[in-house]
Tab-separated table of C-alpha atoms and ligand atoms in Angstrom:
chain	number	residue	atom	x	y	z
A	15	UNK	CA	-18.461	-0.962	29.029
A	16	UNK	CA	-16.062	-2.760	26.764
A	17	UNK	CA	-12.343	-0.863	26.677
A	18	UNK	CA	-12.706	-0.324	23.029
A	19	UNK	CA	-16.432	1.349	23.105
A	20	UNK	CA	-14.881	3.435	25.817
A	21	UNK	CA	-11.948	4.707	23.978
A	22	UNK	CA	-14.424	5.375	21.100
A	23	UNK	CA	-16.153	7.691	23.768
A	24	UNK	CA	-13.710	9.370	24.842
A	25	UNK	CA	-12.991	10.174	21.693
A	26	UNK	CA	-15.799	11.170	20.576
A	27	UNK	CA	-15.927	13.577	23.606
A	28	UNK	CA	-12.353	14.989	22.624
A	29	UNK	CA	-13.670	15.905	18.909
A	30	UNK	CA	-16.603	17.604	20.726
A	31	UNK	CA	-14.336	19.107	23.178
A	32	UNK	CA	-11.802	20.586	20.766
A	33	UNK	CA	-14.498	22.396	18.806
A	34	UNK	CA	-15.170	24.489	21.523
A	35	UNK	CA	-13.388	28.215	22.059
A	36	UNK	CA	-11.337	28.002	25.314
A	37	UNK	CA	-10.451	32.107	25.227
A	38	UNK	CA	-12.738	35.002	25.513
A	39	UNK	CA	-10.703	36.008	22.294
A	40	UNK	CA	-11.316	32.858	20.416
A	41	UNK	CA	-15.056	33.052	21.155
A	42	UNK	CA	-16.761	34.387	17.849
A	43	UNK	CA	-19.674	37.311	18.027
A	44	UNK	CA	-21.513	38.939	21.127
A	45	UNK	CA	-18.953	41.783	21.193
A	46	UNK	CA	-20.027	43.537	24.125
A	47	UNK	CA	-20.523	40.727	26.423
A	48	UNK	CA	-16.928	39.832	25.507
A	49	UNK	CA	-16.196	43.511	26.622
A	50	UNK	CA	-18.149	43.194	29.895
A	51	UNK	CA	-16.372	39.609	30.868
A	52	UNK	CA	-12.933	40.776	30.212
A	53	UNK	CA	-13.782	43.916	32.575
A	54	UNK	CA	-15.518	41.806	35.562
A	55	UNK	CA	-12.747	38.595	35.252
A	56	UNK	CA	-9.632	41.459	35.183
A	57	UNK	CA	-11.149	43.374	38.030
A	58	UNK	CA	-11.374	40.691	39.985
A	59	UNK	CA	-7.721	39.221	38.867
A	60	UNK	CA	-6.501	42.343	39.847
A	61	UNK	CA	-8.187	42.288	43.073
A	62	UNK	CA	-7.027	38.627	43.822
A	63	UNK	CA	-10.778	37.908	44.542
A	64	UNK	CA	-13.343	35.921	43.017
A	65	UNK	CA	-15.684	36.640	40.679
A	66	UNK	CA	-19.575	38.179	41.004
A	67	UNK	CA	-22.092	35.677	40.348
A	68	UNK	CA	-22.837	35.758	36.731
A	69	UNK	CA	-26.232	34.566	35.117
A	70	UNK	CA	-26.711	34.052	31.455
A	71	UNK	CA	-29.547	34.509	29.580
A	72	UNK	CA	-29.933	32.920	25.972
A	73	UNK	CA	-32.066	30.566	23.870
A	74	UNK	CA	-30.245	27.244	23.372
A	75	UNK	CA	-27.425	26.902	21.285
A	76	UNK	CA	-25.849	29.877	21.557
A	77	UNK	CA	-22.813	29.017	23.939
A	78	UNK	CA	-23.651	29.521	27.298
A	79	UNK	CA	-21.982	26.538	28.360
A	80	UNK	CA	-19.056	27.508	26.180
A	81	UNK	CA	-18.876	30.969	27.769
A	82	UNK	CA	-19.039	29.595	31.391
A	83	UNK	CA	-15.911	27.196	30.777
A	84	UNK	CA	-14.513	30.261	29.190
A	85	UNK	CA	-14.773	32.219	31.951
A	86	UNK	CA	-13.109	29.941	33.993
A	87	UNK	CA	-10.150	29.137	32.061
A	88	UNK	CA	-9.685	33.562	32.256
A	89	UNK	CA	-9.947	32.802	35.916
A	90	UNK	CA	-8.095	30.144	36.322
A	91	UNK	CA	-9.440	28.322	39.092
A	92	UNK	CA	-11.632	24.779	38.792
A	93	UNK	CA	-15.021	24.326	37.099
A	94	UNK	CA	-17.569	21.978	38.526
A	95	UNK	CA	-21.128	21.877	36.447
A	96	UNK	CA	-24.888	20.477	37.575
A	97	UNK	CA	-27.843	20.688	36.355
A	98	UNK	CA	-30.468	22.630	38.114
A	99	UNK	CA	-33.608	20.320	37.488
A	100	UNK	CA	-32.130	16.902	39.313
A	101	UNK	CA	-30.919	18.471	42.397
A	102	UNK	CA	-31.983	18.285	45.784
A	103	UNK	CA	-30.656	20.528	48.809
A	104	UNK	CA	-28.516	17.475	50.073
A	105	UNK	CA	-26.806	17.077	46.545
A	106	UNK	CA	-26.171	20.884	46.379
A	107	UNK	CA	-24.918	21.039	49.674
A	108	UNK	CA	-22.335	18.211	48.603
A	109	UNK	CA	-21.542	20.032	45.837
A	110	UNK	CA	-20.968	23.798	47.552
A	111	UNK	CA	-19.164	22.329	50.483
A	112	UNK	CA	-16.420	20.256	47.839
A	113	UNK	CA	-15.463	23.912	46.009
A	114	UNK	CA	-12.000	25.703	46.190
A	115	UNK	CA	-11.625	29.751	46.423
A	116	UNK	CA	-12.149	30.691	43.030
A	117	UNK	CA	-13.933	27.894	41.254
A	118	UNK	CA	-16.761	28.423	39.007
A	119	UNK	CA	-19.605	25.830	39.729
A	120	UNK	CA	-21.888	25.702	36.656
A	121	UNK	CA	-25.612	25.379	36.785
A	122	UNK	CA	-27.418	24.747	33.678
A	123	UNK	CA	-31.188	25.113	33.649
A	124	UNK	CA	-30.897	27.434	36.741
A	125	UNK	CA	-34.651	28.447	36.632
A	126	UNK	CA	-35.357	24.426	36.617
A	127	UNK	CA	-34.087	24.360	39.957
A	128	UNK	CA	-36.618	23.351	42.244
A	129	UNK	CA	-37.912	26.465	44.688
A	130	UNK	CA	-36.535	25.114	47.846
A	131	UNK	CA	-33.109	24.503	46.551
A	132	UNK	CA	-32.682	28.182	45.460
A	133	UNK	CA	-33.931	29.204	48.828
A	134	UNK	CA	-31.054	27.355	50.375
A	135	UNK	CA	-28.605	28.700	47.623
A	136	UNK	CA	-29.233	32.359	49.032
A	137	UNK	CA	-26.923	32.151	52.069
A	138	UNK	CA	-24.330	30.842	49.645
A	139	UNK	CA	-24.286	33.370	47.311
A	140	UNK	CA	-24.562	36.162	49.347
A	141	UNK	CA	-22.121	35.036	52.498
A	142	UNK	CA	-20.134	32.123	51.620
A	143	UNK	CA	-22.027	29.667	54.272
A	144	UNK	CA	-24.881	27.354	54.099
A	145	UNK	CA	-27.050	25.791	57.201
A	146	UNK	CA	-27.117	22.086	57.436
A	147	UNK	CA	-29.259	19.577	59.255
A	148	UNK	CA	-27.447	17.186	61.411
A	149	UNK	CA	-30.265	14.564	62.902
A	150	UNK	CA	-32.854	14.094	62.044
A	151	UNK	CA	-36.625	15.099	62.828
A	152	UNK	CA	-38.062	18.826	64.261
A	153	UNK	CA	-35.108	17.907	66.815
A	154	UNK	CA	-32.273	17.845	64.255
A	155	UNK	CA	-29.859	20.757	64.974
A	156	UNK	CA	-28.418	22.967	61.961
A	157	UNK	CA	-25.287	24.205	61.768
A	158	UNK	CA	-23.505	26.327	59.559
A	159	UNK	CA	-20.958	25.374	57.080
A	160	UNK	CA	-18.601	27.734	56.081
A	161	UNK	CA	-17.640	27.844	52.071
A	162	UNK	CA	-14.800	28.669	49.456
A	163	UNK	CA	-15.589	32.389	47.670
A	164	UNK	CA	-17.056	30.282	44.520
A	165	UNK	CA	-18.457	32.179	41.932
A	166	UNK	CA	-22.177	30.469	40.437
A	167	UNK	CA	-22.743	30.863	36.691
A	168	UNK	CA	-25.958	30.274	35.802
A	169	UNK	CA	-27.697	29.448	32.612
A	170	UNK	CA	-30.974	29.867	32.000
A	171	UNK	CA	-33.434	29.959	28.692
A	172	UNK	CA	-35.986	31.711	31.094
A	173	UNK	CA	-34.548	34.221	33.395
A	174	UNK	CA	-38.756	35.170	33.840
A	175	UNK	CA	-39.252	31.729	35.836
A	176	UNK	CA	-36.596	32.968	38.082
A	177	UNK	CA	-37.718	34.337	41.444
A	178	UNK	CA	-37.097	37.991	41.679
A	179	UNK	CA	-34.590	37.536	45.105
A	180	UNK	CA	-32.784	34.936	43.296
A	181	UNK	CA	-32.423	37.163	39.754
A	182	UNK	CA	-31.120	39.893	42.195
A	183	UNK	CA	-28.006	37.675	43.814
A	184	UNK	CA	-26.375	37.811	40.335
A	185	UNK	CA	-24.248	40.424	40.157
A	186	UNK	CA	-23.775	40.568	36.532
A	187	UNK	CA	-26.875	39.387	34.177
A	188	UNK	CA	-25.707	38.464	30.608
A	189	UNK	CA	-28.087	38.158	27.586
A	190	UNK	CA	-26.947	36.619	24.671
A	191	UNK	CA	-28.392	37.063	21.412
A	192	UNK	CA	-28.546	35.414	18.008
A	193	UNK	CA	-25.523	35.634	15.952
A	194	UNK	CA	-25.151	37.013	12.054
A	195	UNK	CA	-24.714	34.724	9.384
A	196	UNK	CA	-21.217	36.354	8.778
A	197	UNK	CA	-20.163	35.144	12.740
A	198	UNK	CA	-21.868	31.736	12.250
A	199	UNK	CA	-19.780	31.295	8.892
A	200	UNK	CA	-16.114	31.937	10.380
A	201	UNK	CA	-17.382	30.041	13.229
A	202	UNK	CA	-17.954	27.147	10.495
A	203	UNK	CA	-14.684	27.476	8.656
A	204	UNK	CA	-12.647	26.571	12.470
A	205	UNK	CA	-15.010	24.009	13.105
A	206	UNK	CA	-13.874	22.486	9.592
A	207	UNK	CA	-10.369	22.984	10.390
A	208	UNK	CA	-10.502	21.642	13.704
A	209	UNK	CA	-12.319	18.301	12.972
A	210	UNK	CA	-10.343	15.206	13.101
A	211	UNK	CA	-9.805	14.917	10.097
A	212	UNK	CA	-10.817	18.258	8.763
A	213	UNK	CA	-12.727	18.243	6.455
A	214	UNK	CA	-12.639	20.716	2.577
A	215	UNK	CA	-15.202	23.221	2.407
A	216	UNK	CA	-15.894	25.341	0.214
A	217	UNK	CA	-16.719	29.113	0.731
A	218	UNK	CA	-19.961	28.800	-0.612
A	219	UNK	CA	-21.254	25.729	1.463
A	220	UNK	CA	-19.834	27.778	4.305
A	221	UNK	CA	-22.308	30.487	3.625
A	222	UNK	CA	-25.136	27.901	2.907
A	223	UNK	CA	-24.884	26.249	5.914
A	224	UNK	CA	-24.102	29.548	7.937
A	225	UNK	CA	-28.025	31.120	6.300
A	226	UNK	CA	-29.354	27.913	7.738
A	227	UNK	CA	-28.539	27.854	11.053
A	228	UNK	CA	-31.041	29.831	12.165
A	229	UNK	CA	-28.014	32.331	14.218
A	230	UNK	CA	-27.552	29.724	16.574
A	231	UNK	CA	-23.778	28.051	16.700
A	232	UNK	CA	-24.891	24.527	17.986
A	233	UNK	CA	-27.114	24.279	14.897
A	234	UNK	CA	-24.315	25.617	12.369
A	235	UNK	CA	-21.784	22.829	14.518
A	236	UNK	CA	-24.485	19.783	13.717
A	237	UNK	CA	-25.450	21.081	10.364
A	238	UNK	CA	-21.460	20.857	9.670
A	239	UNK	CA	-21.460	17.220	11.297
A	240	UNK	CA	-24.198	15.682	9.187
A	241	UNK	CA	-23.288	16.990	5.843
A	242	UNK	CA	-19.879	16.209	6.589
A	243	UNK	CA	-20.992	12.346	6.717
A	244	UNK	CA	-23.229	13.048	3.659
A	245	UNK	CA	-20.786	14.394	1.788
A	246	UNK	CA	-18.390	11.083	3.020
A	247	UNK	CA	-20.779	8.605	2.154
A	248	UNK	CA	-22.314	10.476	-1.170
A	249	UNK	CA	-19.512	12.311	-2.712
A	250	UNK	CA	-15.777	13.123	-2.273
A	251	UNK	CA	-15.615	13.898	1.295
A	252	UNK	CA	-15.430	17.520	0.343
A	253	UNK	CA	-18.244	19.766	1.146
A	254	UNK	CA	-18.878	21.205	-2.157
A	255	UNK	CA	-21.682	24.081	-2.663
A	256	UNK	CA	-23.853	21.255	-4.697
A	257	UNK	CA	-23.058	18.858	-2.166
A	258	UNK	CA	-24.015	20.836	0.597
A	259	UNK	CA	-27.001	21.839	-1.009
A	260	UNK	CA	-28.199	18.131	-1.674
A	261	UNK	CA	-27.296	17.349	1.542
A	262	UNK	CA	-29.325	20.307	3.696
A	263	UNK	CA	-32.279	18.712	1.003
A	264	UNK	CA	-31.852	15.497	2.015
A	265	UNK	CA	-32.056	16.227	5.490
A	266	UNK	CA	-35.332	18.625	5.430
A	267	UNK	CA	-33.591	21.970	6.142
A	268	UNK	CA	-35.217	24.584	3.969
A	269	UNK	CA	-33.874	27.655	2.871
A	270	UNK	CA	-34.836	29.707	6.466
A	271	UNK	CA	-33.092	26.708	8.384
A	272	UNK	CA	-36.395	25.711	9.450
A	273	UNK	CA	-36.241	22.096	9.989
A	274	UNK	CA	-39.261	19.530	9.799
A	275	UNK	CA	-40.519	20.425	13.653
A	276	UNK	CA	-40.473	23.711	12.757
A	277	UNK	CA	-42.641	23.229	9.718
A	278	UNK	CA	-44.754	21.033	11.315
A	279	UNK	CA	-45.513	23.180	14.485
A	280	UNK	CA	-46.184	26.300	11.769
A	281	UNK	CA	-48.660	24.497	9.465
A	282	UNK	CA	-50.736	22.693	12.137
A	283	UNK	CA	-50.834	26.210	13.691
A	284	UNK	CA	-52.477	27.582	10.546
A	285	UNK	CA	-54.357	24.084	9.010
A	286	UNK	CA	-55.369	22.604	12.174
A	287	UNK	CA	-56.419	26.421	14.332
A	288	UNK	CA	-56.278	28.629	11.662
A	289	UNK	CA	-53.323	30.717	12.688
A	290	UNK	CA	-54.373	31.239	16.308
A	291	UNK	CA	-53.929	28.448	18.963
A	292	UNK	CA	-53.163	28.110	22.873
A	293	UNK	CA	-49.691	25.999	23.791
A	294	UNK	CA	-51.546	22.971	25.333
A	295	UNK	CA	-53.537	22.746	22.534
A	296	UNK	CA	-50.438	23.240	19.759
A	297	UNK	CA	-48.624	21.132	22.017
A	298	UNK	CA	-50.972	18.451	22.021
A	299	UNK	CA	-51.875	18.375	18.027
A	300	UNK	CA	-47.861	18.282	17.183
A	301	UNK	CA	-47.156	16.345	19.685
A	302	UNK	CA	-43.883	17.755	21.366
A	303	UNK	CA	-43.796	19.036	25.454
A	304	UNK	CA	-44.929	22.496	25.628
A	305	UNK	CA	-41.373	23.460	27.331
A	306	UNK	CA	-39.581	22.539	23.499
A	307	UNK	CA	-42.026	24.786	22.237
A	308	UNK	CA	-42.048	27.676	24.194
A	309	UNK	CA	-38.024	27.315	24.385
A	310	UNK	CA	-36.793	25.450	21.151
A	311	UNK	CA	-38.784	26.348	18.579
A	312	UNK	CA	-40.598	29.189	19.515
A	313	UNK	CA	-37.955	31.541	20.230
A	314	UNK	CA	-36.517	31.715	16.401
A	315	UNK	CA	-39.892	31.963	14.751
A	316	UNK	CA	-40.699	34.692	17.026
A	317	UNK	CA	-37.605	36.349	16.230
A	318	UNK	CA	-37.867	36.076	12.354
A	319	UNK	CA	-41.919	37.705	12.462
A	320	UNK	CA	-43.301	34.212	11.535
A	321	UNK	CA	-45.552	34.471	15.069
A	322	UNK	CA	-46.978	36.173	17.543
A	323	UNK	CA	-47.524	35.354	21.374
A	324	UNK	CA	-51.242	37.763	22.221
A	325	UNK	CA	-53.188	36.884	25.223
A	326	UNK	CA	-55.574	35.027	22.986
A	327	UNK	CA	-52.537	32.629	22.001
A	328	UNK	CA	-49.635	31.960	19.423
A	329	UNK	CA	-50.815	33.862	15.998
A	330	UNK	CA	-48.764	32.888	12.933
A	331	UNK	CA	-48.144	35.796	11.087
A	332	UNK	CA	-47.990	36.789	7.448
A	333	UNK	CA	-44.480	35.665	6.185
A	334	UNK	CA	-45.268	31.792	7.945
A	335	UNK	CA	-48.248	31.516	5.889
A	336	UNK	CA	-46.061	32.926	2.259
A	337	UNK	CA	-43.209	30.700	3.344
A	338	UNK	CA	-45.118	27.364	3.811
A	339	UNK	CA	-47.425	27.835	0.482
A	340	UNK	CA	-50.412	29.136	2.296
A	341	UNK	CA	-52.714	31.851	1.033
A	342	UNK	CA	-52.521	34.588	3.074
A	343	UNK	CA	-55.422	34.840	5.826
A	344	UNK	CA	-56.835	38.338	4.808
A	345	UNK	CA	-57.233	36.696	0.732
A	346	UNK	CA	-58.562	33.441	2.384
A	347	UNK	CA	-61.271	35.459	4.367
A	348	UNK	CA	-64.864	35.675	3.209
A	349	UNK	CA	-66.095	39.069	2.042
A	350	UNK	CA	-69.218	40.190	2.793
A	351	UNK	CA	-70.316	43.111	0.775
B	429	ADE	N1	-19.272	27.581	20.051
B	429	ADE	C1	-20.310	28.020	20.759
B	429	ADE	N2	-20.378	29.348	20.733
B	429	ADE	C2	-19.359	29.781	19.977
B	429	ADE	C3	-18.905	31.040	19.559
B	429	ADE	N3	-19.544	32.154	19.902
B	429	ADE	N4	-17.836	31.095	18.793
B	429	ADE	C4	-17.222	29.966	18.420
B	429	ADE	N5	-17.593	28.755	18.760
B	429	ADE	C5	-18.650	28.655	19.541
């Protein structure tokens, strides 16, 4: 990689860095989990010993990663992250043996992890030590590796896919929720500040982008990014109501926040299977993985009454049907007598 696209990297990764809360008190919304962390991460302070395990439970977006970081700046001690899909026992092993007393190793996509490798997580969680092979074959012997008090935060979209032992070695479960559009709109005015260079906003685009965010802060964060380059490359540079507008036009998010996928996945849905479909089937028609259904776009559309998980599938509801154009399905339905 040449020095120059590297620099531009590591730039880039500052910017993205710098947006980011690094204090339980600069961290905007979910009051009570606030409350709860500053409680646990004191305690244990005060007790010069490391934190419980703590597992978070959120849709996407909504700062897990940012809270886990968080944490460990309160703690003080070193953060170390993976990602629960890619590794094998070997690579956790590696990984638990390399921590100091007091870090905070970081697992996103915990219920991704594959079976075997939370099996061999237990030990470690529970008593600091973890059995390795050395050999190889039914002969190889195991011995048993003693570890640094670590604390494991977890993140997770699906805390269900979790087995029920593993749920249980968390000491503290966290679950996040959406955020108002009041939180998401402070949370838009620092992001404009902190941007190199910031960038004008007005109050009004604040609000406009903060209604279309659909309560998640990574959405409200991009939102910011693109119409900050449409407003650089089409107006002023300043984010003007109008220009903000134009811009959320231009790039397909309507009034709700729903963007394109979202639209698409609700009017298949109701053209294609007339409001009532299974996932493989949606899945296959709009042709996205069924895991970025159930956990990207689902979640949000569930939450604003737009559908409906039943045993006999995903039912879009009323207000989908109004929002997209459709007639209703009880006025679209044949009478009889
Ligand atoms: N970035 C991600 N989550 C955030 C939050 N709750 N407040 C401010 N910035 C954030």
């Amino acid at each position: 990689m040449s020095k120059q696209v590297q620099e531009l990297l590591e730039a880039y990764d500052e910017t993205q860095y710098s947006l980011r809360p690094q204090t339980l008190k600069e961290f905007i919304g979910q009051e009570t989990i606030k409350e709860r962390l500053h409680i646990h991460i004191n305690a244990a302070k005060q007790r010069k010993q490391a934190l419980e395990h703590i597992l978070l439970v959120g849709p996407p977006g909504l700062g897990k990663t940012t809270l886990a970081k968080i944490i460990s700046n309160e703690m003080g001690g070193g953060f170390k992250s993976a990602v629960g899909p890619t590794m094998e026992r070997l690579d956790l092993a590696t990984i638990l043996t390399n921590l100091e007393a007091g870090d905070i190793l970081f697992v996103d996509e915990i219920h991704r992890m594959k079976g075997y490798v939370q099996e061999s997580m237990y030990p470690a969680m529970e008593d600091y030590k973890i059995d390795l092979p050395v050999g190889q074959g039914p002969s190889a012997d195991i011995i048993t590796v003693p570890l640094s008090r670590f604390t494991l935060v977890g993140a997770t979209t699906r805390e269900g896919l979790l087995s029920g032992p593993f749920q249980n070695r968390f000491g503290i479960r966290i679950h996040l929720g959406y955020y108002t559009d009041d939180e998401i709109q402070i949370a838009i005015n620092q992001y404009s500040n902190r941007l190199q260079p910031p960038v004008e906003i007005e109050e009004k685009a604040e609000r406009e982008l903060a209604c279309r965010s659909r309560g998640t802060m990574r959405i409200a964060k991009n939102l910011l990014l693109n119409v900050r380059d449409y407003a650089t490359v089409k107006s002023t540079g300043v984010i003007t109501h109008a220009v903000a507008q134009e811009a959320l036009e231009f790039f397909s998010i309507d009034e709700l926040g729903l963007d394109k996928g979202d639209r698409d996945y609700l009017s298949t849905l109701i053209e294609k299977f007339s409001g009532r479909a299974g996932l493989k089937s949606l899945a296959v028609a709009v042709s996205e993985d069924e895991r970025t259904i159930e956990e990207v776009i689902e979640p949000y559309l569930l939450k604003i009454g737009f559908l409906s998980l039943t045993p006999t599938g995903r039912v879009a509801a009323d207000p989908a049907y109004a929002h997209l154009g459709f007639p209703s399905p009880q006025d679209a339905q044949p009478t009889f007598f």
